[in-house]
Coordinates of N, CA and C in Angstrom, one line a residue:
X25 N 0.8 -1.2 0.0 CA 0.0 0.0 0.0 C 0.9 1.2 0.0
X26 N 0.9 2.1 -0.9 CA 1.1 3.4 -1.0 C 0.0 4.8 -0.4
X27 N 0.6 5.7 0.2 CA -0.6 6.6 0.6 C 0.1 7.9 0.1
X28 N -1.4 8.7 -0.7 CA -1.2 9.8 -1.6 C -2.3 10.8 -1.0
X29 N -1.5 11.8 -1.1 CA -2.9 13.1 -1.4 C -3.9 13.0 -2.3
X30 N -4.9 13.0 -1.6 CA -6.2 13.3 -2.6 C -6.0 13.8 -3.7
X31 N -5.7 15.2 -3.3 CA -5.6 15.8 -4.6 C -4.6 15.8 -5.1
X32 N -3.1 15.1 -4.9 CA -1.9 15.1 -5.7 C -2.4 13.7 -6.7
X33 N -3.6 13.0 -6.2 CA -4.0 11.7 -7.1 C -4.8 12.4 -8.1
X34 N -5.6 13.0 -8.1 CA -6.6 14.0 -8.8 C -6.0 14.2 -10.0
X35 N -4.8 15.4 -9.8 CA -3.8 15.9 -10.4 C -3.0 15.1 -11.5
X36 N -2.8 13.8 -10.7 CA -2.3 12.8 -11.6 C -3.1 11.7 -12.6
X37 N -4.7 12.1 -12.2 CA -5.3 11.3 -12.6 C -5.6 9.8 -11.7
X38 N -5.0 9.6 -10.5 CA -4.8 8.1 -10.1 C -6.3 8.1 -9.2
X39 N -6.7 7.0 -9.1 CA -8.1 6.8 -8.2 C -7.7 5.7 -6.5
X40 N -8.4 6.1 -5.7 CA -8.0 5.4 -4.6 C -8.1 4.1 -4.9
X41 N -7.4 2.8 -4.6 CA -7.8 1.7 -4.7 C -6.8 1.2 -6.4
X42 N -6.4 1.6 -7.1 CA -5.6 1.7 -8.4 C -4.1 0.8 -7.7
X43 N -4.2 -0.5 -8.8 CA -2.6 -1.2 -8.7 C -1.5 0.2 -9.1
X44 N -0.8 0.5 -9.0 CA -0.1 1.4 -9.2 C 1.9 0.8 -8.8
X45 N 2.6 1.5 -9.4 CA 4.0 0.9 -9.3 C 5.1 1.8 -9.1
X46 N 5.9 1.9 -7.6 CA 6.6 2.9 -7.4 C 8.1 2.7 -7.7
X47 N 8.3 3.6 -8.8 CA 9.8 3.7 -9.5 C 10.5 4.2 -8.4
X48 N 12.0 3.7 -8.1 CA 13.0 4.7 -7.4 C 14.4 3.9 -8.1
X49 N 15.2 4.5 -9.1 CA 16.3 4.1 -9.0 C 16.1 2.5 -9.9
X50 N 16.7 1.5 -9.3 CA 16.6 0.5 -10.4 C 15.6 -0.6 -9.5
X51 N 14.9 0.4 -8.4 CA 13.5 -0.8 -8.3 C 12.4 -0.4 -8.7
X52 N 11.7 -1.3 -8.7 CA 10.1 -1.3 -9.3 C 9.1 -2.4 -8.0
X53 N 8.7 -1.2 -7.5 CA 7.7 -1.9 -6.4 C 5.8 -1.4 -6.5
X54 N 5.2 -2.8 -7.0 CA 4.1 -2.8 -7.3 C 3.0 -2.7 -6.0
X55 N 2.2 -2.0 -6.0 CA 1.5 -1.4 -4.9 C 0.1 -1.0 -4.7
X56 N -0.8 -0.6 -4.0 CA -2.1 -0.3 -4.3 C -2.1 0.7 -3.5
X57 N -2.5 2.0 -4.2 CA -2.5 3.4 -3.7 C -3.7 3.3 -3.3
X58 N -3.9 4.0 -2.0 CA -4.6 5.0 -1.4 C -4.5 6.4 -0.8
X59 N -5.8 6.7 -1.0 CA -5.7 8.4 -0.8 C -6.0 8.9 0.6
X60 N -5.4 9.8 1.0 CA -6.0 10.4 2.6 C -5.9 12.2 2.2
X61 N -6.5 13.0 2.8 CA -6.1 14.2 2.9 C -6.0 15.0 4.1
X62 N -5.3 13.4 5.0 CA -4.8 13.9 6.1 C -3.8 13.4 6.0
X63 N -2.9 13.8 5.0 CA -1.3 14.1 5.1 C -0.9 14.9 4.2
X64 N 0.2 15.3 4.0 CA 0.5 16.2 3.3 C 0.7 16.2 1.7
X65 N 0.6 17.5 1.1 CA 0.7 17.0 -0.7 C 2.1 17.2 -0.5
X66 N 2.0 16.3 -1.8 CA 3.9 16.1 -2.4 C 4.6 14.9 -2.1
X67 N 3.5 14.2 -1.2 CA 4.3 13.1 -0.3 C 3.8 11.7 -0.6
X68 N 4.9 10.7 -0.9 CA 4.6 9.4 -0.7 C 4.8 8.9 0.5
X69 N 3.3 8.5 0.7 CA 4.1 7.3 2.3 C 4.1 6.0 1.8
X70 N 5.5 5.5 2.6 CA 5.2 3.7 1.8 C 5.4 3.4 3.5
X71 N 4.5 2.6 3.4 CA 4.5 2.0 5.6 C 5.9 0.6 5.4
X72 N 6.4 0.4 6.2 CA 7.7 -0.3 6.5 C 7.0 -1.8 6.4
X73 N 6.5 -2.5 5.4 CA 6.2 -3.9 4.7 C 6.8 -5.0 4.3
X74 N 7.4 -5.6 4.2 CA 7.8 -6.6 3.7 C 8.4 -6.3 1.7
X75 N 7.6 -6.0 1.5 CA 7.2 -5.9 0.2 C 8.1 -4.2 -0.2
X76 N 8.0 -3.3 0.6 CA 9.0 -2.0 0.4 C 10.4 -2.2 1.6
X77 N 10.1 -3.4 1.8 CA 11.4 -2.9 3.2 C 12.9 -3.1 2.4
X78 N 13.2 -2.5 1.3 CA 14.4 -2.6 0.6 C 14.1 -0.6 0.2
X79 N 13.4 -0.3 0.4 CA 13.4 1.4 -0.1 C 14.0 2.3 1.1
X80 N 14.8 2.9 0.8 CA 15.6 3.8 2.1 C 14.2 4.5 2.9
X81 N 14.7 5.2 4.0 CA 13.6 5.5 4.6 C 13.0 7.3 3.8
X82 N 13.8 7.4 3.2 CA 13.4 8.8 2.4 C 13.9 8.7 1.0
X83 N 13.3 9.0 0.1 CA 13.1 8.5 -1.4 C 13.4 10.0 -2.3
X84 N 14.5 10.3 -3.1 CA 14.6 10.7 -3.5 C 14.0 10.8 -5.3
X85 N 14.0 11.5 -6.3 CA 13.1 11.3 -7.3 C 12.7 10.0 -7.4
X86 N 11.3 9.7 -7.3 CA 10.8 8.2 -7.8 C 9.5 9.0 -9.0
X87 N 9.1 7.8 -9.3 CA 8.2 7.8 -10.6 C 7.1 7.0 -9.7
X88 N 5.5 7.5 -9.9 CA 4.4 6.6 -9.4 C 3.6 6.4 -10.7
X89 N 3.1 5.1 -11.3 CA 2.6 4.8 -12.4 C 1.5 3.7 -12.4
X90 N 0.5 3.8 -13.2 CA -0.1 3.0 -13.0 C -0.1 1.2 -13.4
X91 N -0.3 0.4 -12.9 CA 0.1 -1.4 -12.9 C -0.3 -1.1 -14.3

């Protein structure tokens, strides 16, 4: 699970609930976004998973795209 701003998903066109796949560098981690607009825009949160526990704790340019 990825968590997005409402409206930074809007913007990008992405819908809550959307397979989605977060680029950083030479990984590619497949994900299911959700939206809250109780956190900040600009921001990915990725929660500490199994599945992201190889992504540093702060993420420099990534790409969010959809599955």
């Amino acid at each position: 699970v990825l968590l997005l701003h409402a409206d930074d998903a809007a913007a990008l066109g992405l819908a809550d609930g959307l397979a989605v796949s977060l680029e950083c560098g030479d990984r590619l981690v497949p994900a299911t976004l959700r939206l809250s607009r109780a956190m900040a825009r600009g921001v990915i949160v990725a929660p500490r998973v199994p599945d992201l526990a190889g992504l540093p704790p702060i993420l420099g340019p990534c790409g969010l795209r959809r599955r």
